[in-house]
Coordinates of C-alpha atoms in Angstrom, one line a residue:
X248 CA 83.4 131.0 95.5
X249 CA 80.5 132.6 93.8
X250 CA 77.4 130.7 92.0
X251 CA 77.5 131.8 88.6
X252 CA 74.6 130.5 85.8
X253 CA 75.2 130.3 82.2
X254 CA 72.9 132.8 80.2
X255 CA 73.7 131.3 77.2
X256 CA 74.3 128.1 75.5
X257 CA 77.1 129.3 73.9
X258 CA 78.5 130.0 76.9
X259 CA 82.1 128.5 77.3
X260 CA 82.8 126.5 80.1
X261 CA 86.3 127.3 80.2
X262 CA 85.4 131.1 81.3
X263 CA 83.5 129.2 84.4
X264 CA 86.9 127.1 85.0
X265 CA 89.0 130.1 85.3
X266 CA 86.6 132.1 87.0
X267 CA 85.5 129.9 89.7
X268 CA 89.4 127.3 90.2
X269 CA 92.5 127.4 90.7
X270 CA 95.1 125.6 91.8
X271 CA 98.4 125.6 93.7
X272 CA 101.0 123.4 95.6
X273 CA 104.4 122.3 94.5
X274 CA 103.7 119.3 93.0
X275 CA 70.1 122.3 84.1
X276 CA 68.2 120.8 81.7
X277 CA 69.0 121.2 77.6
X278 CA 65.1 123.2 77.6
X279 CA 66.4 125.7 80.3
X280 CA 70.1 126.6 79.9
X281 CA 69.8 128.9 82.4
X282 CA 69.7 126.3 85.2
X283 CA 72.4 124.8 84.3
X284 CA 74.8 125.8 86.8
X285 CA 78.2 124.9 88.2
X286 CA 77.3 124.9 91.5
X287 CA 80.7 125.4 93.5
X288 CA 78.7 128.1 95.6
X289 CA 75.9 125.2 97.2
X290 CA 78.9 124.0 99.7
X291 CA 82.1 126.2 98.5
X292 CA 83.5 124.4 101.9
X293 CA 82.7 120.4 101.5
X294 CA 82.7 120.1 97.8
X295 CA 82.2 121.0 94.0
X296 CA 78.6 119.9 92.8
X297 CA 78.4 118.3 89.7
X298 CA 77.7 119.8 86.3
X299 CA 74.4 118.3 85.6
X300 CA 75.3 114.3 85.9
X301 CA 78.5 115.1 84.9
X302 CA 81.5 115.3 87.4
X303 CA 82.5 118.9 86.1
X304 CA 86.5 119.7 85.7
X305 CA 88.2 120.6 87.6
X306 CA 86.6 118.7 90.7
X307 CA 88.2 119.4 93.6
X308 CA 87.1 123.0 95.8
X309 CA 90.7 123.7 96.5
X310 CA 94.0 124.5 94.8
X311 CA 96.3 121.0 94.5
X312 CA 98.0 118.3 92.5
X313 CA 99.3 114.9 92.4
X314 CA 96.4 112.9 93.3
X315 CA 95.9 109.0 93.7
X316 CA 92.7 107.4 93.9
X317 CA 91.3 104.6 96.0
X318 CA 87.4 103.1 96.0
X319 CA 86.7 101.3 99.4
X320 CA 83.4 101.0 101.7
X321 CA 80.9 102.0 98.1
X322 CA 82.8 105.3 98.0
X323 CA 85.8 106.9 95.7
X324 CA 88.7 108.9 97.9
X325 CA 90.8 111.0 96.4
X326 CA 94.3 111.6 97.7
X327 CA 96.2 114.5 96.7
X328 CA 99.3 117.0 97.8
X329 CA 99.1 118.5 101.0
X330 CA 98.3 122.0 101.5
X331 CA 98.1 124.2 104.7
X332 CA 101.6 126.0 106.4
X333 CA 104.3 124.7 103.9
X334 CA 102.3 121.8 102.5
X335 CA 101.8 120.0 105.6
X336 CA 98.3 118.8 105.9
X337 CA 96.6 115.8 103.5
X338 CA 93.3 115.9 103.0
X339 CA 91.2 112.9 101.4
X340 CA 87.8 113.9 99.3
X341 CA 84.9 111.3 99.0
X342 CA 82.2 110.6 96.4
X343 CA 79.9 108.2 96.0
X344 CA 79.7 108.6 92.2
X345 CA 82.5 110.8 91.0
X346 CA 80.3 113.5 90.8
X347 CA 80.6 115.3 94.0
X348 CA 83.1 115.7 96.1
X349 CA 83.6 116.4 99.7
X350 CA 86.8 117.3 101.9
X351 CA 86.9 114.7 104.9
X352 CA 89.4 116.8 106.5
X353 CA 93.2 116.6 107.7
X354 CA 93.7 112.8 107.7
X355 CA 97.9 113.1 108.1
X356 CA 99.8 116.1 109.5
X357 CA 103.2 116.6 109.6
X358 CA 103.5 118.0 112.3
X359 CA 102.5 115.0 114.0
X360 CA 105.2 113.1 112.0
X361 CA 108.6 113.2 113.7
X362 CA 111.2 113.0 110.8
X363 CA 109.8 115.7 108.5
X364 CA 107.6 118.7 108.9
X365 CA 107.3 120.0 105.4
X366 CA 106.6 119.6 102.0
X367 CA 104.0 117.0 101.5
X368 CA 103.7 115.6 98.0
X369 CA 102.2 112.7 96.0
X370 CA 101.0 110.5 98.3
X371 CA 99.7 106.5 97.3
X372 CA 96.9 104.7 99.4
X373 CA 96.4 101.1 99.1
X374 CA 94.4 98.8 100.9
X375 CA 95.7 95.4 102.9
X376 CA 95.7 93.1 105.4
X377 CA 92.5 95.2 106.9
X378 CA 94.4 98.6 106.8
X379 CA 95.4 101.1 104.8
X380 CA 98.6 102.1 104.0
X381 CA 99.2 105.9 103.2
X382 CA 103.0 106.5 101.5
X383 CA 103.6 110.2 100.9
X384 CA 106.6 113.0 99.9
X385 CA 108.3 115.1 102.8
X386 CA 111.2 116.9 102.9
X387 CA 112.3 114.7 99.9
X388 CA 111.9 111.0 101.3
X389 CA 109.4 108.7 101.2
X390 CA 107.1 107.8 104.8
X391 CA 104.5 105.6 105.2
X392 CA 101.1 105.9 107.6
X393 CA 99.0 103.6 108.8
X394 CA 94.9 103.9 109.2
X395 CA 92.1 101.6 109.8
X396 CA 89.8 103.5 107.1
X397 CA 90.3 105.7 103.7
X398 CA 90.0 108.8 106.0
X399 CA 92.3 107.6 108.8
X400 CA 93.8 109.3 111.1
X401 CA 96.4 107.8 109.8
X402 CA 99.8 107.4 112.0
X403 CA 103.5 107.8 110.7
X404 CA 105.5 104.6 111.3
X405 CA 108.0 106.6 113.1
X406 CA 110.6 107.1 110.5
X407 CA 111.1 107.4 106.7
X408 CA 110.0 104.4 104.5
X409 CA 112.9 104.9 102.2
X410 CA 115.1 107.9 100.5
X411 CA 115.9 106.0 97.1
X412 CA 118.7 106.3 94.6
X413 CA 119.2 110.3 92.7
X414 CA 119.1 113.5 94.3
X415 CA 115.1 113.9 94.2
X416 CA 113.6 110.6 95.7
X417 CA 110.4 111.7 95.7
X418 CA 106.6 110.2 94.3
X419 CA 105.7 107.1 95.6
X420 CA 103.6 104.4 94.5
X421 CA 102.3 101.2 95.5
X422 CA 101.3 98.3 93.6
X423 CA 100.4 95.1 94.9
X424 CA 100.5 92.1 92.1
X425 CA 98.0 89.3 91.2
X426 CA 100.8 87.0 93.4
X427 CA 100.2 89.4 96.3
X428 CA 104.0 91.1 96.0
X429 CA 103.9 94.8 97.0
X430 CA 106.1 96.9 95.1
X431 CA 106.9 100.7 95.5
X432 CA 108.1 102.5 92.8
X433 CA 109.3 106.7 93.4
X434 CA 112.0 109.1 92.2
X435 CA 112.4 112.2 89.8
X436 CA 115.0 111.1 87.3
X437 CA 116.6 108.6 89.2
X438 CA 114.0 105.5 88.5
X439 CA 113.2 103.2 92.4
X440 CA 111.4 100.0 92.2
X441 CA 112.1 97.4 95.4
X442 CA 109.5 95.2 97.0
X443 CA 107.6 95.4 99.9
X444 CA 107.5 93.5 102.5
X445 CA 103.7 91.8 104.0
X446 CA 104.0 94.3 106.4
X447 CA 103.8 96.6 104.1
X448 CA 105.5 99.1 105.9
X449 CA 109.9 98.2 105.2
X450 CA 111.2 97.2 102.0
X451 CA 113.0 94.2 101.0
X452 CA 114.9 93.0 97.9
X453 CA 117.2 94.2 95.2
X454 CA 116.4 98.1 94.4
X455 CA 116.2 98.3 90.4
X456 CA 116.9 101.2 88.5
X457 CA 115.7 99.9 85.3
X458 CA 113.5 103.0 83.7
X459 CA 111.9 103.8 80.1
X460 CA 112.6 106.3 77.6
X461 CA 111.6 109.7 78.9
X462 CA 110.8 109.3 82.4
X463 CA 111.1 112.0 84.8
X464 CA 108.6 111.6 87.8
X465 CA 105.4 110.6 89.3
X466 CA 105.3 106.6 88.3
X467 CA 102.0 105.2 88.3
X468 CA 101.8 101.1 87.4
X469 CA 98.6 99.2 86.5
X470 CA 98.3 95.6 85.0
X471 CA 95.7 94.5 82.2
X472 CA 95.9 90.9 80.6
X473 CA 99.2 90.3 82.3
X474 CA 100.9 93.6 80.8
X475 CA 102.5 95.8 83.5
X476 CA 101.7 99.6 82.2
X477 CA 104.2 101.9 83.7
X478 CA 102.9 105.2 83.2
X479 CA 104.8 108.6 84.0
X480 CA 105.3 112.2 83.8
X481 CA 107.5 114.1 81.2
X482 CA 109.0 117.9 81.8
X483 CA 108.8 119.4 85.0
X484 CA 105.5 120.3 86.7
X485 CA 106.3 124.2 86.0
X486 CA 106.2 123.1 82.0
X487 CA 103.2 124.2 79.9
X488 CA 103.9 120.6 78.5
X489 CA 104.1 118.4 81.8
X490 CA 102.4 115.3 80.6
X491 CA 101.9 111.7 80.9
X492 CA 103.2 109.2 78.9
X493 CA 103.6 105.1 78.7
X494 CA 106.0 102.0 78.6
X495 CA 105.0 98.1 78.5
X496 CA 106.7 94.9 80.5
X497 CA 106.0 91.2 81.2
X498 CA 107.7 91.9 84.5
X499 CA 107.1 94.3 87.6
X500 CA 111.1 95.5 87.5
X501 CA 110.9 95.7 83.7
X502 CA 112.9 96.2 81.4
X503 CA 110.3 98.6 80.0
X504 CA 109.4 99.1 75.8
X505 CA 108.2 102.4 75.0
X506 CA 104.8 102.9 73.7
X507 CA 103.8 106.8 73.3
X508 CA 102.0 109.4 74.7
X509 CA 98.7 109.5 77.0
X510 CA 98.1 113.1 78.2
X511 CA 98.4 116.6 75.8
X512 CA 97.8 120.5 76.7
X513 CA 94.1 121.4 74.9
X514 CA 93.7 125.5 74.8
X515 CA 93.7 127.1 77.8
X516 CA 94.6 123.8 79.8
X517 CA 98.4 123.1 80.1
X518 CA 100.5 120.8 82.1
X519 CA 98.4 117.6 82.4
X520 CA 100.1 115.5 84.5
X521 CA 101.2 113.6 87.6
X522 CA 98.0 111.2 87.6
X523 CA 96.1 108.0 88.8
X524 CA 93.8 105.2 87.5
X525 CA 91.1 103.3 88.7
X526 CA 89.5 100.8 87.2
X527 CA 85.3 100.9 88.0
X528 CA 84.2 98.4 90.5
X529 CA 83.4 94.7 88.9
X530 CA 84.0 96.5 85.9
X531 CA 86.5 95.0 83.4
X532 CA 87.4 97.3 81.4
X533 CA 86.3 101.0 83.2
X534 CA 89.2 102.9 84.0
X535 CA 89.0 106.4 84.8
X536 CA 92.2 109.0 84.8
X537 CA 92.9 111.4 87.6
X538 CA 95.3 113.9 87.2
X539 CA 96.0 118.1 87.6
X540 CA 96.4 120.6 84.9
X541 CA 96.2 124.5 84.8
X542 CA 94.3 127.3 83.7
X543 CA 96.7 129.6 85.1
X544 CA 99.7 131.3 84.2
X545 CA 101.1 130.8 87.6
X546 CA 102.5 127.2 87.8
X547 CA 101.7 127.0 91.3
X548 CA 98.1 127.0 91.0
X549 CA 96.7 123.4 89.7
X550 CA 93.6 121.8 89.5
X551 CA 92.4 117.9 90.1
X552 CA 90.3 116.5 87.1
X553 CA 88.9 113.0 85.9
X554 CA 88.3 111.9 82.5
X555 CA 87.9 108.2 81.0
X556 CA 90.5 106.0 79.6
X557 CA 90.1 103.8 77.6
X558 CA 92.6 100.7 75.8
X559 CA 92.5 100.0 71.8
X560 CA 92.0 96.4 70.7
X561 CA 95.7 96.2 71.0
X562 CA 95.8 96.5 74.7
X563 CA 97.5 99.8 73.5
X564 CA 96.5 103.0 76.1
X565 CA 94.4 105.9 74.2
X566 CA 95.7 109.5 74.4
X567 CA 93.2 110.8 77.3
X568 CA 90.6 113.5 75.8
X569 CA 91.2 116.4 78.2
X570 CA 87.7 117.9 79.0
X571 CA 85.9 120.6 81.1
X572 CA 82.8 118.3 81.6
X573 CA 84.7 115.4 83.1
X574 CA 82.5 111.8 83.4
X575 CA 79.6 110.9 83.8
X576 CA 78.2 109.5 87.4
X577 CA 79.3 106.2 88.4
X578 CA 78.7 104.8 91.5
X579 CA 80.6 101.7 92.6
X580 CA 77.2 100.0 92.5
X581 CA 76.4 100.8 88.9
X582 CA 76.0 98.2 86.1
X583 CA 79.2 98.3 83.8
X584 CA 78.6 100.0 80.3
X585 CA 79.2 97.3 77.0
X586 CA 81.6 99.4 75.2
X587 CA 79.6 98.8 71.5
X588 CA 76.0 97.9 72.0
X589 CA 75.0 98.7 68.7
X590 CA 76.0 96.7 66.2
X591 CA 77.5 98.3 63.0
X592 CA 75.6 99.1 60.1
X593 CA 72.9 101.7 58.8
X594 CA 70.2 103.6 60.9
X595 CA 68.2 106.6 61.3
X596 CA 69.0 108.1 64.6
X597 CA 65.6 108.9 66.1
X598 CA 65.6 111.8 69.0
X599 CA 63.1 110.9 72.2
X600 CA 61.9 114.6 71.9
X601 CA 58.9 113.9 69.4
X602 CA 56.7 116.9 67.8
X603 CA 53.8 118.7 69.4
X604 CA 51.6 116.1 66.7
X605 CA 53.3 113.2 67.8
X606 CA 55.9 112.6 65.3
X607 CA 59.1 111.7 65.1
X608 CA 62.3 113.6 65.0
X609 CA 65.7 112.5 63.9
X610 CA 68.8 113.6 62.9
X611 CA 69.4 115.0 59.7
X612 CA 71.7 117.3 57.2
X613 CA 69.6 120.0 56.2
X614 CA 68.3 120.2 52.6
X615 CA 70.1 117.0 52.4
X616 CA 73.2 118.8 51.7
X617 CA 76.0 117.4 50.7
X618 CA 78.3 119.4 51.8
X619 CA 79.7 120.3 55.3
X620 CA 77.2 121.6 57.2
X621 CA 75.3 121.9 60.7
X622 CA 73.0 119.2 61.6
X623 CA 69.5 119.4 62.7
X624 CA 66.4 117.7 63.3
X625 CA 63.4 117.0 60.9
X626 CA 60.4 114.4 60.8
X627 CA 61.3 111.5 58.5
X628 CA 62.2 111.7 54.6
X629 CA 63.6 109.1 52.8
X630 CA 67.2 111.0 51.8
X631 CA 70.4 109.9 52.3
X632 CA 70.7 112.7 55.2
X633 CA 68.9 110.7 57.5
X634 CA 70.7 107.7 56.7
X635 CA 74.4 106.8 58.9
X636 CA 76.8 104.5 58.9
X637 CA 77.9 103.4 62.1
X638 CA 81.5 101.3 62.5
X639 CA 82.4 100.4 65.8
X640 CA 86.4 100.9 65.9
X641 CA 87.2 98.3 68.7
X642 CA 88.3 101.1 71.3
X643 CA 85.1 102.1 73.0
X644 CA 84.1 104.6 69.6
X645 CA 82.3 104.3 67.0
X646 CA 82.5 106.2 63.5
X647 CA 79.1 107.8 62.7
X648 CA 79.5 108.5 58.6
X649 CA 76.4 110.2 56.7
X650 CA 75.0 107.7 53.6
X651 CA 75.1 111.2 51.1
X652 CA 77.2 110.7 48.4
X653 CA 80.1 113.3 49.7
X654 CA 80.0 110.6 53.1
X655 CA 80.8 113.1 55.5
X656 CA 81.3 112.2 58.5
X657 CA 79.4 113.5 62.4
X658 CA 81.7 116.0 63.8
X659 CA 82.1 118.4 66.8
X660 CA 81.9 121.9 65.1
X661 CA 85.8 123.8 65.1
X662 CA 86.7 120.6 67.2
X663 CA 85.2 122.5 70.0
X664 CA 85.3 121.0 73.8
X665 CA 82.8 123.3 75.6
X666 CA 79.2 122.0 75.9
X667 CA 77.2 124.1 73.4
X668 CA 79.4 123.1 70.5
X669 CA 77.7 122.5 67.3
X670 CA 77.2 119.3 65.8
X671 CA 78.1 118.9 62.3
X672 CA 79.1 117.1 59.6
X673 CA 82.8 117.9 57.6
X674 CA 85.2 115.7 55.6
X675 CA 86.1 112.2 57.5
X676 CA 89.1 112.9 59.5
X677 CA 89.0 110.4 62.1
X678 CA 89.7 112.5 64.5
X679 CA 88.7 112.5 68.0
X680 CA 86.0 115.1 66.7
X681 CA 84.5 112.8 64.9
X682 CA 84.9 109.4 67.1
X683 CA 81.7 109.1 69.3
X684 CA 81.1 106.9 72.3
X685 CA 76.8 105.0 72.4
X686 CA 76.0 104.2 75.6
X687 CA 72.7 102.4 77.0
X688 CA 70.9 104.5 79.1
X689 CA 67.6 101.9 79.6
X690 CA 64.5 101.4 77.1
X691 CA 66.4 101.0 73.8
X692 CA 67.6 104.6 74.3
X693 CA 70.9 106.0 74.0
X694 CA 73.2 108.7 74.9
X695 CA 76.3 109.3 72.4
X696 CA 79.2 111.5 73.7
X697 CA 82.0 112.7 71.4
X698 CA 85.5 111.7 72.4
X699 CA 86.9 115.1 71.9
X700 CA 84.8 116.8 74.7
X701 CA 82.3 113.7 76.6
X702 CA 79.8 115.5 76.2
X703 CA 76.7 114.3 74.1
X704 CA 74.5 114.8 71.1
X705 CA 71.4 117.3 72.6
X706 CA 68.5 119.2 71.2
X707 CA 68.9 123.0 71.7
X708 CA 65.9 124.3 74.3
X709 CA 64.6 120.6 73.7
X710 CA 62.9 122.0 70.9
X711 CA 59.4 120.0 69.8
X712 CA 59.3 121.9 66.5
X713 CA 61.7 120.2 63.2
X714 CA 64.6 122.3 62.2
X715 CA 66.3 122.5 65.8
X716 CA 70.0 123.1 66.0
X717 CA 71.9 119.7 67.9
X718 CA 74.5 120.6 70.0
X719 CA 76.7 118.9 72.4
X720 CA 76.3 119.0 76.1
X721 CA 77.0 117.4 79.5
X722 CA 74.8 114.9 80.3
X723 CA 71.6 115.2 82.6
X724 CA 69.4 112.5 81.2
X725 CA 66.3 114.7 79.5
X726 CA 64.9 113.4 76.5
X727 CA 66.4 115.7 74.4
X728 CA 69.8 113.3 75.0
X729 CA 68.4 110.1 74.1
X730 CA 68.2 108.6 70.9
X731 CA 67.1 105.6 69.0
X732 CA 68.7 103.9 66.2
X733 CA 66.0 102.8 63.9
X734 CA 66.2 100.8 60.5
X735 CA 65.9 103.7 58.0

């Protein structure tokens, strides 16, 4: 893979996606744009470097799908479908901080495995009794391989784990409850879910069937405030709308009540689907969403990504924001992020980026317009276009609503998900446009990403002098990206 730079802020970062990625299997600083580079061609063999301090999507330096996700020994591991002669060879990929990502080689062949040589899907990692347990797709049944670390080698128990109920038994998963119960749950269209047994490696129990509305394949089960979230995939994988969506039970075998969609096709990007979660290291509330998608018109050729999810005071799961910019890094280690440290009300939004005379520079609605229009910077004034409302909306977003009279409301220009996208303000929608996530970044400064695209509110060229265009864009920490909220 070639190391291309952007020569323009306006460059779109889907043209790098589809240049640089694709995938296959079965199942820079704001002030100098030009150095802002996805650098896929610094290791094209180890790993994808990140997009400034953003993980970059896709993230993943081959073609592949169906990936679980695991954090053990202060690093993230990435499991996805096999590749190599007939799908036969899973690799895991490390990171320390989701950025970055590097291939620790061929932890499971199948041609060391004894009941199946092909075909390698979906596999599910989870970590017990000072093991790891590695269940995986071939040749349509479900095995199960044992390791001492994330990377193994890890060895085939000698048989399959389980075929299932229906004719496609496939995409397993493991979940092991608060009580310490494993349970495994797999099939296309036919619905398995039995219990493990502590040695995590034979099944014992009643096999249930019980499934929710929709459900096709690729089961993935978490559990927040003693909800069970059964989470699956809809269509099949070759569909442009192969997605994820969501059902609800006080109990690990269900019965399941359906509660909507999580994943949609944005643009270019179809089919995201077949997924994990992980919730962030002594982090309550953190989850990020791994899953593949394509750029491509051949369904063969996927890509892994990672974006945030994030609940509604409900306990309700938001639809995922599909972006090319992906998160923002997180080591295991980091401090968790308070989901509204500012507290509602009015403010002027102050920029770190001061002028060449030491003044300040804030946000503002040129002319103090009152009508749709780009937004800018300027030294203080005393109108309304400096002034915003800011209501936090109880799901990790706020609502950032100008104090002119027409009370327009902060938006991502056309809706647009590429970093270089204008910054605005339009008519309130409340739309993911116009939701916008404030984050502490240290020393009463701020970042604030839009849902639509998480990327954040930046000062073109880091521009000193009043009147520069904001834009969005991934985040690298300059001051350009940090901002104040200040009484106005």
């Amino acid at each position: 893979m070639k190391k291309l730079s952007l020569s323009s802020v306006k460059t779109l970062l889907f043209a790098l996606t589809i240049a640089l990625f694709f995938s296959a299997c079965r199942k820079g600083s704001p002030s100098a744009p030009e150095d802002a580079v996805n650098g896929a061609g610094k290791n094209q063999m180890s790993h994808i470097s990140a997009l400034d301090l953003m993980s970059g999507n896709p993230i993943l330096p081959v073609p592949t799908a169906d990936p679980d996700i695991l954090y053990a020994n202060g690093k993230y591991y990435i499991y996805p479908t096999a590749t190599g002669p007939n799908a036969s060879q899973f690799h895991a990929y490390s990171s320390t901080d989701l950025l970055s990502w590097t291939d620790e080689g061929i932890i499971l062949d199948l041609a060391n495995v004894s009941w199946a040589h092909t075909d390698g899907w979906a596999p599910s990692v989870v970590a017990r009794n000072g093991k790891f347990y590695f269940y995986y797709t071939a040749a349509k049944k479900v095995g199960v391989a044992v390791g001492t670390s994330p990377t193994g080698p890890f060895v085939d128990k000698g048989s399959a784990l389980a075929t299932g109920d229906g004719t496609d038994p496939i995409d397993p998963m493991v979940f092991i409850d608060d009580d310490g119960q494993a349970w495994m749950y797999w099939g296309n269209t036919t619905f398995n879910i039995q219990r493990l047994n502590s040695d995590m490696v034979s099944l014992t129990g009643t096999r249930g069937h019980n499934k929710p509305s929709n459900y096709f394949e690729a089961p993935y089960v978490l559990k927040r405030s003693g909800i069970y979230y059964l989470m699956y995939s809809i269509n099949d994988f070759s569909s442009d709308d192969y997605h994820v969506e969501y059902a609800t039970s006080t109990n690990p075998m269900g019965p399941w009540t359906y509660k909507g969609r999580i994943t949609s096709p944005i643009g270019a990007i179809k089919g995201p689907g077949h997924h994990a979660v992980i919730r962030k290291p002594g982090c309550a509330d953190e989850y990020f969403f791994v899953y593949h998608r394509r750029t491509s018109t051949n369904i063969h050729q996927r890509q892994v990504a990672i974006d945030r999810m994030f609940f509604d005071g409900a306990g309700n799961i938001l639809p995922v924001s599909i972006t090319t910019s992906g998160v923002i890094n997180s080591p295991g280690t980091a401090a968790c992020l308070v989901p509204n440290p500012v507290a509602n009300g009015q403010y002027a939004i102050r920029s770190k980026v001061n002028t060449t005379a030491g003044g300040g520079l804030y946000l503002d609605i040129p002319g103090c317009s009152n009508n749709n229009a780009d937004v800018r910077t300027w030294t203080k004034t005393t109108c309304n276009g400096q002034k915003w409302n800011i209501t936090y909306q109880g799901n990790g977003y706020y609502k950032i609503i100008s104090e002119q009279p027409s009370h327009k409301s902060l938006d991502l220009t056309s809706c647009g998900i590429d970093r270089g996208t204008d910054i605005g303000v339009f008519d309130a929608l409340g739309n993911n446009c116009q939701l916008w996530r404030i984050e502490a970044a240290g020393g009463g400064w701020y970042r604030i990403l839009a849902r639509a695209s998480n990327n954040v509110l930046d000062i073109e060229n880091g521009s000193v002098t009043p009147g520069a265009n904001v834009r969005s864009w991934s985040w690298n920490g300059a001051d350009p990206q940090l901002w104040k909220f200040e009484t106005p």
